[in-house]
Amino acid sequence: MVAMNRSIVLASRPHGEPTAAHFRLEENRTPTPGEGEVLLRNRILSLDPYMRGRMSAAKSYAEPVAIGAPMVGATVSEVAASRHPDFHEGDVVTGFGGWQDFAVSNGRGLRKLDPEAAPVSTALGVLGMPGMTAYTGLLTIGQPKAGETVVVAAAAGPVGSLVGQIAKLKGARAVGIAGGPEKCAYLTDVLGFDAAVDHRTDDLPGALAAACPGGIDVYFENVGGAVFDAVLPLLNDFARIPVCGLVSGYNLTELPPGPDRSPVVMRAILTKRLTLRGFIVWDFADQEEEFLSEVGTWLRDGRIKHREDIVDGLEAAPEAFIGLLKGRNFGKMLVRIA
Amino acid sequence: MVAMNRSIVLASRPHGEPTAAHFRLEENRTPTPGEGEVLLRNRILSLDPYMRGRMSAAKSYAEPVAIGAPMVGATVSEVAASRHPDFHEGDVVTGFGGWQDFAVSNGRGLRKLDPEAAPVSTALGVLGMPGMTAYTGLLTIGQPKAGETVVVAAAAGPVGSLVGQIAKLKGARAVGIAGGPEKCAYLTDVLGFDAAVDHRTDDLPGALAAACPGGIDVYFENVGGAVFDAVLPLLNDFARIPVCGLVSGYNLTELPPGPDRSPVVMRAILTKRLTLRGFIVWDFADQEEEFLSEVGTWLRDGRIKHREDIVDGLEAAPEAFIGLLKGRNFGKMLVRIA
C-alpha cells in the first residue's frame, strides 16, 4: 500500500484578493527520502500573511511559489522515516513542510521540539516565526523604553499580541488596534494592553489620538494603509517604526487615488527624525536562541499569553487563509492536518 | 555717532516660492551688549536651504522666524565689543548672527575661529554645519562600506560634495546628481566622483541606472521628489537612506497629483529591508570635535576640496537665497557683508 500525499498547490496567481479558485488540491504518491533526508508527516500547518506575497510573481525578499507547486508554509511535523543521522522516526520537528500531508527534507531548517517544554503548536506562533518577528523587530528596531508608547495593529494576532505584551514587560504603554469589540476587549482584559482601538470606528485618527495622549514612540508596522495614516501625525520626534508587514496592501491591484502622499511621509521622517526600517525575521536569525530562551521563560512563567485559531483538515486551508487576510481569525491561524 | 544696524527681516510668509517681497531691509540702532554678552559684527552670512522652513509657520524641528524678526542664519563675525569673559574684541567667531550687520550674543553657540588653521569662511561650509551634516549623516546613518555605491543629489553643493568625497575616502563608489554639465564635470573632474548625472536629462531614471550598475547602497536624501523616485527602484537590499533635506518640496503648496505613491515607498522599505532615518545635524552635536578634527585634517591634506559661491552685500541676500532654492548657486552660498 502506497500512502498518498495530498498537496494544496498554487493553481494561478491572484490579481487582487485570492479566492479558492487560486488553489487546487492534488494527490500524488508520497515521496521517498533519499540518503541524508527525512520524510515528514505534517501535523499542523501555519497560515501567515506573508504567503500572499509568495502567490505573486512580483519581486520580494523571497521567490514566488511556482504555479502548480505546493504552497509554502511552516509546519509541525513528525519524522515518518529518516535517512538523516540527526533525526529519528517519531521525532517531532518544526520546519517548512508546506500545505500538504508529507514532505521530504534534507534537515536544513528543521528544529526538534520537546513536547514537554511547551505545546508543539507554539512552535508556529508565540515560540515560532510570528513570535520571533515580534521579539526581534520590537527590541532591535523599536527599542521601547519605559514610559514610551508602543502602538501595534493586528494586535490580536500572533505578532501584534506579543509586541504589546513585550512592550509592557519593558515598562512601555501598549496600545493595540484590532477589528471589533471582542478582540479589543481581549487586548485590554486578557493581554493587559493599556488601550485598544477598534479600526472599524468611524474616526480612527481621533480614537487613536485619544488612546495615545503622549504621542507614539514606537509603531510596529504590519498593516499599512489607513492605520499608518492615522499613526503618522501622532509620532513623536525620534520615533522608531519597524516595518514588518503591510497586509492592508497585499491585495491592492493599483495604487490608491491621489494626491500623492509620499511627500507627507518623507517630510515626517525628516522633521520628526523618524527611523523606518524594514525587516524580515530571518534578518535576525542569530537571535533565535535568545528569543526561544527568553520568550519561552515568559510563557512558562505566565507573563505572556497567546491564543490559537485552529481549523481542521488540509482542505480547509485556502478558506482559512483568505479569511486571515481579512482579519477573520482570532489568534494564531493554524490548520490541523488530519 | 551711533552705528546703525541693517537687518533683513521676514516681511511675510511665502505660500510657495519666496520672492524679494517676503523680505524687508530695516535699519535700527545697533544693540548694546549687556553683562555677559558680546556684540558681533557679522562679516559673512551663510545661506542654507533649511531657512525656507523657518519662513513657514508649519511645525518643524525648529521655531519659525517671527514676522518682522531678522532672518536667522549662521555667520562668521568679529567681536566688536565684549562683556563676556571668554570673548575679546577682535576675536573671530562663528555663531548665529542672522541676516544683519550686528547681533548681540550671550556666548552660547559661539565658537572661536583660528584664521591660521583654515580660511574662516570654511566655518560656514566644509568645516561648518553643511560639512558636519554630510559627515554625521553619511557615516552614522549611511555607513558606506568599501565597494558600495553612494548616491547624493545637489552634489555640487556643500553637503553633497562632501558626502561624495567622504564616500570615496571610505572606498565606496560616489555618484552625484547635479544640474547642468558644468556642475557634473566638476563632480567627476575636480572632486573625483565616479559618475555624475544631470537631473535635467529627459530620462533621469535611465541615466541614474546607467551610473549605478551595481544598484545603490546608500542614498543621502537632501532633495526628494523626482530624484527619490528615480533612486527607489535602484536601491539594494539593506540600503540606508539618511534623510537630511527635501529641498524639492520646500516650496510645494499642495501635494502632487495622484496616484498615492506612499504604498510604493512602504513596500520598498519592507521588501528591501531599507533603513530611512531623518536627522538634523544637531542630533549629532557630540560628534562636532571629531568632525572638525577629521575633516579639518582631510582639508589641510588636500584630500577633500570645497567651493564657495559668494555674493557681496547684505542687501543681496534675498535674491541669493531665492536662487539657492532653485539650484543657481555653484558651491557653498555665502554673503559677504560690507
XYZ file of N, CA, C and O in Angstrom, chain A residues 23 61 74 83 148 194 213 218 245 253 334:
44
model
N -6.310 28.031 -5.695
C -5.674 26.855 -5.082
C -6.255 25.591 -5.710
O -7.374 25.605 -6.234
N 11.346 39.639 -1.044
C 12.534 39.096 -0.396
C 12.640 37.588 -0.581
O 13.615 36.986 -0.184
N 5.147 26.939 7.154
C 5.791 26.272 8.283
C 4.836 25.228 8.852
O 3.616 25.406 8.835
N 16.567 8.996 6.897
C 17.890 8.551 6.460
C 18.883 9.671 6.748
O 19.879 9.859 6.057
N 7.445 54.999 27.381
C 7.113 55.310 25.989
C 5.813 54.604 25.590
O 5.350 53.688 26.274
N -2.743 48.677 27.505
C -3.273 49.860 28.190
C -4.506 50.413 27.494
O -5.353 51.026 28.134
N -2.315 59.825 24.423
C -2.212 61.242 24.794
C -0.771 61.756 24.792
O -0.555 62.962 24.637
N 6.927 54.228 19.374
C 7.244 53.069 18.540
C 5.959 52.639 17.850
O 4.935 52.429 18.513
N 5.314 44.288 7.927
C 4.288 43.798 7.015
C 3.383 44.945 6.628
O 3.378 46.000 7.261
N -4.570 46.121 -6.248
C -4.282 45.885 -7.666
C -3.807 47.162 -8.341
O -3.259 47.133 -9.419
N -4.027 28.333 12.526
C -3.393 27.026 12.326
C -4.369 26.077 11.641
O -5.584 26.187 11.804
